[in-house]
PDB file of C-alpha atoms in Angstrom:
ATOM      1  CA  MET R   1      -7.005  -4.647  15.310  1.00 76.00           C
ATOM      2  CA  ILE R   2      -8.654  -1.281  14.878  1.00 81.00           C
ATOM      3  CA  PRO R   3     -12.023  -1.721  13.135  1.00 83.00           C
ATOM      4  CA  CYS R   4     -12.634   0.097   9.872  1.00 81.00           C
ATOM      5  CA  LEU R   5     -14.870   3.095  10.553  1.00 83.00           C
ATOM      6  CA  ASN R   6     -16.209   3.084   6.983  1.00 81.00           C
ATOM      7  CA  LYS R   7     -17.160  -0.577   7.204  1.00 82.00           C
ATOM      8  CA  THR R   8     -18.698  -0.088  10.650  1.00 84.00           C
ATOM      9  CA  LEU R   9     -20.820   2.923   9.688  1.00 87.00           C
ATOM     10  CA  LEU R  10     -21.624   2.251   6.020  1.00 86.00           C
ATOM     11  CA  GLY R  11     -21.254  -1.516   5.784  1.00 83.00           C
ATOM     12  CA  MET R  12     -18.790  -1.190   2.886  1.00 83.00           C
ATOM     13  CA  GLU R  13     -15.083  -1.824   2.869  1.00 84.00           C
ATOM     14  CA  CYS R  14     -12.847   1.165   2.177  1.00 87.00           C
ATOM     15  CA  PRO R  15      -9.780   1.154  -0.114  1.00 88.00           C
ATOM     16  CA  GLY R  16      -7.564   0.769   2.973  1.00 87.00           C
ATOM     17  CA  CYS R  17      -9.349  -2.249   4.445  1.00 87.00           C
ATOM     18  CA  GLY R  18      -6.861  -5.054   4.958  1.00 89.00           C
ATOM     19  CA  LEU R  19      -3.763  -2.863   5.302  1.00 92.00           C
ATOM     20  CA  GLN R  20      -3.479  -3.350   9.049  1.00 91.00           C
ATOM     21  CA  ARG R  21      -3.881  -7.128   8.810  1.00 92.00           C
ATOM     22  CA  SER R  22      -1.475  -7.228   5.891  1.00 95.00           C
ATOM     23  CA  LEU R  23       1.207  -5.429   7.927  1.00 95.00           C
ATOM     24  CA  PHE R  24       0.630  -7.895  10.741  1.00 95.00           C
ATOM     25  CA  LEU R  25       1.035 -10.816   8.322  1.00 96.00           C
ATOM     26  CA  LEU R  26       4.247  -9.284   6.976  1.00 95.00           C
ATOM     27  CA  GLY R  27       5.566  -9.100  10.517  1.00 95.00           C
ATOM     28  CA  GLN R  28       4.881 -12.817  10.874  1.00 96.00           C
ATOM     29  CA  GLY R  29       6.673 -13.604   7.613  1.00 95.00           C
ATOM     30  CA  GLU R  30       3.502 -14.524   5.714  1.00 96.00           C
ATOM     31  CA  PHE R  31       4.385 -12.653   2.507  1.00 96.00           C
ATOM     32  CA  VAL R  32       1.881 -14.286   0.147  1.00 96.00           C
ATOM     33  CA  ALA R  33      -0.944 -14.015   2.675  1.00 96.00           C
ATOM     34  CA  ALA R  34      -0.080 -10.326   3.168  1.00 96.00           C
ATOM     35  CA  PHE R  35      -0.341  -9.761  -0.585  1.00 95.00           C
ATOM     36  CA  LYS R  36      -3.665 -11.609  -0.770  1.00 94.00           C
ATOM     37  CA  MET R  37      -5.001  -9.559   2.141  1.00 93.00           C
ATOM     38  CA  TYR R  38      -3.950  -6.197   0.658  1.00 94.00           C
ATOM     39  CA  PRO R  39      -2.342  -6.297  -2.812  1.00 94.00           C
ATOM     40  CA  ALA R  40      -1.013  -2.741  -2.577  1.00 94.00           C
ATOM     41  CA  ILE R  41       1.184  -3.591   0.415  1.00 96.00           C
ATOM     42  CA  TYR R  42       4.387  -4.043  -1.577  1.00 96.00           C
ATOM     43  CA  PRO R  43       4.124  -0.948  -3.818  1.00 96.00           C
ATOM     44  CA  LEU R  44       3.167   1.049  -0.726  1.00 96.00           C
ATOM     45  CA  LEU R  45       6.150  -0.221   1.260  1.00 96.00           C
ATOM     46  CA  ILE R  46       8.546   0.436  -1.622  1.00 96.00           C
ATOM     47  CA  PHE R  47       7.125   3.949  -1.947  1.00 96.00           C
ATOM     48  CA  LEU R  48       7.461   4.676   1.773  1.00 96.00           C
ATOM     49  CA  ILE R  49      10.976   3.237   1.939  1.00 95.00           C
ATOM     50  CA  PHE R  50      12.028   5.343  -1.037  1.00 95.00           C
ATOM     51  CA  ILE R  51      10.578   8.481   0.548  1.00 94.00           C
ATOM     52  CA  GLY R  52      12.467   7.679   3.743  1.00 94.00           C
ATOM     53  CA  LEU R  53      15.719   7.109   1.880  1.00 94.00           C
ATOM     54  CA  SER R  54      15.327  10.224  -0.250  1.00 91.00           C
ATOM     55  CA  THR R  55      15.071  12.402   2.843  1.00 90.00           C
ATOM     56  CA  PHE R  56      18.583  11.353   3.856  1.00 91.00           C
ATOM     57  CA  ARG R  57      20.188  10.835   0.458  1.00 90.00           C
ATOM     58  CA  SER R  58      19.786  12.594  -2.859  1.00 87.00           C
ATOM     59  CA  PHE R  59      18.870  10.545  -5.930  1.00 85.00           C
ATOM     60  CA  LYS R  60      19.175  11.699  -9.532  1.00 89.00           C
ATOM     61  CA  TYR R  61      15.526  11.396 -10.584  1.00 92.00           C
ATOM     62  CA  SER R  62      14.037  11.385  -7.108  1.00 92.00           C
ATOM     63  CA  ASN R  63      10.913  13.388  -7.928  1.00 91.00           C
ATOM     64  CA  LYS R  64      10.070  11.296 -10.996  1.00 95.00           C
ATOM     65  CA  ILE R  65      10.621   8.059  -9.091  1.00 94.00           C
ATOM     66  CA  LYS R  66       8.379   9.278  -6.273  1.00 95.00           C
ATOM     67  CA  MET R  67       5.688  10.239  -8.777  1.00 96.00           C
ATOM     68  CA  TYR R  68       5.800   6.870 -10.556  1.00 97.00           C
ATOM     69  CA  LEU R  69       5.815   4.936  -7.281  1.00 96.00           C
ATOM     70  CA  ALA R  70       2.884   7.020  -6.028  1.00 97.00           C
ATOM     71  CA  LEU R  71       0.943   6.376  -9.250  1.00 97.00           C
ATOM     72  CA  LEU R  72       1.722   2.661  -9.079  1.00 97.00           C
ATOM     73  CA  THR R  73       0.574   2.524  -5.463  1.00 96.00           C
ATOM     74  CA  ILE R  74      -2.623   4.473  -6.128  1.00 96.00           C
ATOM     75  CA  ALA R  75      -3.428   2.379  -9.208  1.00 97.00           C
ATOM     76  CA  THR R  76      -2.880  -0.839  -7.248  1.00 96.00           C
ATOM     77  CA  ILE R  77      -5.133   0.386  -4.434  1.00 95.00           C
ATOM     78  CA  ILE R  78      -7.899   1.401  -6.854  1.00 95.00           C
ATOM     79  CA  ILE R  79      -7.724  -1.784  -8.919  1.00 95.00           C
ATOM     80  CA  SER R  80      -7.719  -4.044  -5.855  1.00 93.00           C
ATOM     81  CA  TYR R  81     -10.616  -2.054  -4.356  1.00 92.00           C
ATOM     82  CA  ILE R  82     -12.678  -2.405  -7.518  1.00 92.00           C
ATOM     83  CA  ASN R  83     -11.826  -6.095  -7.660  1.00 91.00           C
ATOM     84  CA  LYS R  84     -12.912  -6.454  -4.027  1.00 87.00           C
ATOM     85  CA  LEU R  85     -16.265  -4.798  -4.759  1.00 86.00           C
ATOM     86  CA  ILE R  86     -16.952  -7.073  -7.716  1.00 85.00           C
TER      87      ILE R  86
END
């Protein structure tokens, strides 16, 4: 795995720490372990899948859905990061 540059230089985890390991765990079918490693993995995947689908197909409220999924993903990343620091 690629080491986190922020953790290497500053000694602190960044908001993205655990994403790479979580993706690896998802690939192995360890869905609960992937969530425990990086709680934002599922909102992030749903967001990315929706962006991919919306490039090929038009949805009625596509922009609003993207905005809400982005906000959900960002909120999950921030909350899990704060929880990790505490």
